Tab-separated table of C-alpha atoms and ligand atoms in Angstrom:
chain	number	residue	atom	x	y	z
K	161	UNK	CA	-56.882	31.214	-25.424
K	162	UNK	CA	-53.938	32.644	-24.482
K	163	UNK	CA	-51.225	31.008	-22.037
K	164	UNK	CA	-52.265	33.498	-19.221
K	165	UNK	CA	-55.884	32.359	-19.359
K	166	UNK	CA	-54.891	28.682	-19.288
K	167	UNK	CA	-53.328	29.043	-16.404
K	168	UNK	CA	-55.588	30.401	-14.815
K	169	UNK	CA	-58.147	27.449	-15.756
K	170	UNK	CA	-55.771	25.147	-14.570
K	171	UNK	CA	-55.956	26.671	-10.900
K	172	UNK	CA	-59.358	26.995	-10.785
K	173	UNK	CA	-59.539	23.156	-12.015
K	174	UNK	CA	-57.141	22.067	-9.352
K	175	UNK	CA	-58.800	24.831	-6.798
K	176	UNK	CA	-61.920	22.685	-7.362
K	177	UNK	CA	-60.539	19.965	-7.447
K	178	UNK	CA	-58.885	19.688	-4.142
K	179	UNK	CA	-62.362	21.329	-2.636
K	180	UNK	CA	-64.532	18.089	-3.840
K	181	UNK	CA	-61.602	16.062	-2.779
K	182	UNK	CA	-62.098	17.437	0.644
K	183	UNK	CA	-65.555	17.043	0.478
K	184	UNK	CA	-66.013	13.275	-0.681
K	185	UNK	CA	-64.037	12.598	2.479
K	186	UNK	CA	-65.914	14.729	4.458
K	187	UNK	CA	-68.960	13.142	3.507
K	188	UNK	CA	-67.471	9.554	4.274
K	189	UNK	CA	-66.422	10.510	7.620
K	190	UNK	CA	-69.796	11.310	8.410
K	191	UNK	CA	-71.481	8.119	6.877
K	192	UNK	CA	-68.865	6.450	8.569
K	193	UNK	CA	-70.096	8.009	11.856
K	194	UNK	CA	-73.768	7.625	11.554
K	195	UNK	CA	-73.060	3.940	10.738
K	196	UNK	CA	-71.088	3.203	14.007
K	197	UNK	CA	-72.862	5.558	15.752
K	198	UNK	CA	-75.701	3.720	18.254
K	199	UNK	CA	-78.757	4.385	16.803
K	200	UNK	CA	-81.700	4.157	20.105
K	201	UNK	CA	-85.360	4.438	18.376
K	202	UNK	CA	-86.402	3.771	14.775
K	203	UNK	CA	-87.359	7.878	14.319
K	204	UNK	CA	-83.290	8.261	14.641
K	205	UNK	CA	-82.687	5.112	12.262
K	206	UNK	CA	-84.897	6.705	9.632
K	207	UNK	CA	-83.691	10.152	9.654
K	208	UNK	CA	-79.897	8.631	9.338
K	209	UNK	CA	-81.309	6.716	6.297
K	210	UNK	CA	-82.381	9.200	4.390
K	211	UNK	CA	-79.097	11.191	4.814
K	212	UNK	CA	-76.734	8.899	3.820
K	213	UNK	CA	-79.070	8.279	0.977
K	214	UNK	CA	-78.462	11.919	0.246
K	215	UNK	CA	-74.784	12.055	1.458
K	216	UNK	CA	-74.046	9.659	-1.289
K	217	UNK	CA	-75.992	10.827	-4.052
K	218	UNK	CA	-74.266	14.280	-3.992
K	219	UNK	CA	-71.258	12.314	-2.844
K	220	UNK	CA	-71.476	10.117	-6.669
K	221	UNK	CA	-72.163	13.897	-7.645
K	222	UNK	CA	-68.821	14.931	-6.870
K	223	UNK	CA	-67.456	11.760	-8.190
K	224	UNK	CA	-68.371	12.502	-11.799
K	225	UNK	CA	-67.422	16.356	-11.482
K	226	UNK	CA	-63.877	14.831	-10.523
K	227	UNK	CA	-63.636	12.470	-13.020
K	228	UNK	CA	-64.852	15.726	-15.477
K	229	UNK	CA	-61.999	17.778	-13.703
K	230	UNK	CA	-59.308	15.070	-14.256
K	231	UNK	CA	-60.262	14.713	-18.088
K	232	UNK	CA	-60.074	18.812	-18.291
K	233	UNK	CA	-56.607	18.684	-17.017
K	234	UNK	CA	-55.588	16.676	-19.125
K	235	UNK	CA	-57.030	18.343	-22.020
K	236	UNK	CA	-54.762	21.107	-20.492
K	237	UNK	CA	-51.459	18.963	-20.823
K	238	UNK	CA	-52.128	18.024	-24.400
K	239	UNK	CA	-52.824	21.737	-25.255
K	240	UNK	CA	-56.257	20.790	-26.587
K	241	UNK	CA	-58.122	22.410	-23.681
K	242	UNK	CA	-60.134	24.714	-25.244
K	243	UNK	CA	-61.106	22.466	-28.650
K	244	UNK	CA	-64.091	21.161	-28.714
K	245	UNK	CA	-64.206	17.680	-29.148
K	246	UNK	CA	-66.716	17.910	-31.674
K	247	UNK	CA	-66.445	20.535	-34.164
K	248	UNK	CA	-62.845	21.492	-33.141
K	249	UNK	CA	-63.551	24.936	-32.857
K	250	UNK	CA	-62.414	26.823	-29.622
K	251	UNK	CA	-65.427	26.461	-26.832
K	252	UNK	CA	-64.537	29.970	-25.662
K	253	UNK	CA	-63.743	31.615	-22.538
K	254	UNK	CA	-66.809	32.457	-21.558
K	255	UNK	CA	-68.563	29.428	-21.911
K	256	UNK	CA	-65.336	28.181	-19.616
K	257	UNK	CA	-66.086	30.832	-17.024
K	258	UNK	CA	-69.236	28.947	-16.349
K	259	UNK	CA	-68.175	25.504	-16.655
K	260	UNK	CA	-64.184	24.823	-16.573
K	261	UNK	CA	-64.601	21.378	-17.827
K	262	UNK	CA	-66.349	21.684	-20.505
K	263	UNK	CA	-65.847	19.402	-23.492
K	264	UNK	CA	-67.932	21.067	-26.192
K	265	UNK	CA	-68.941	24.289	-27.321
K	266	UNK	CA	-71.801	25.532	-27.065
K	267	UNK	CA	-73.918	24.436	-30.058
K	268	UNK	CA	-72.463	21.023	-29.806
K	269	UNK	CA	-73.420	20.730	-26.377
K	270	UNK	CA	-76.457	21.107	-27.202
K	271	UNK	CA	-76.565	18.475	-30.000
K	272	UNK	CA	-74.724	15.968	-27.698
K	273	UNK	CA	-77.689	16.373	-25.049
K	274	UNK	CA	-80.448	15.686	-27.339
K	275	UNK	CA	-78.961	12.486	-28.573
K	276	UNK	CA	-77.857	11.236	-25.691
O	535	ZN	ZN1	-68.416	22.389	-31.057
């Protein structure tokens, strides 16, 4: 990978980044508001249930993509971004395309997935 296409991994990390950032608060502002909000019948306690049930599933989601981000830029400041961390052979751009913080290449991945 060449210093132009690291760069441009490193924006898309921190693009994404800041956008799940923006949405973990988002989605604590509204659990926040649904909490203090004055809930009238049991129907309207129910539905508010479910959705911060949901809210914070996709909100631990995001969590885990950060923490994924996080690790990738730092694989980016040690210059060992595109290694995989199994085999040590480059994961390839393409692979990156689809998923920016990826840690292995493809075959490994799928080794690490069976085993795990
Ligand atoms: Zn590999």
């Amino acid at each position: 990978m060449n210093e132009n296409e690291l760069k441009i991994f490193k924006k898309i990390l921190l693009d994404r980044k800041e956008q799940i950032l923006k949405n973990i608060a988002e989605y604590r502002n509204e659990i926040g508001e649904l909490k203090s909000s004055e809930t009238s019948d049991e129907a309207d306690l129910a539905t508010i249930t479910i959705d911060t049930a949901l809210e914070e599933t996709l909100s631990r989601k995001q969590s885990k993509e950060l923490e994924e981000i996080e690790y990738a830029l730092s694989k980016i400041e040690k210059g060992t971004y595109d290694i995989c961390e199994m085999c040590e052979e480059e994961i390839g751009v393409e692979r990156l395309k689809v998923k920016p913080q990826a840690r292995y290449c493809i075959v490994c991945r799928e080794i690490v997935e069976k085993t795990s």
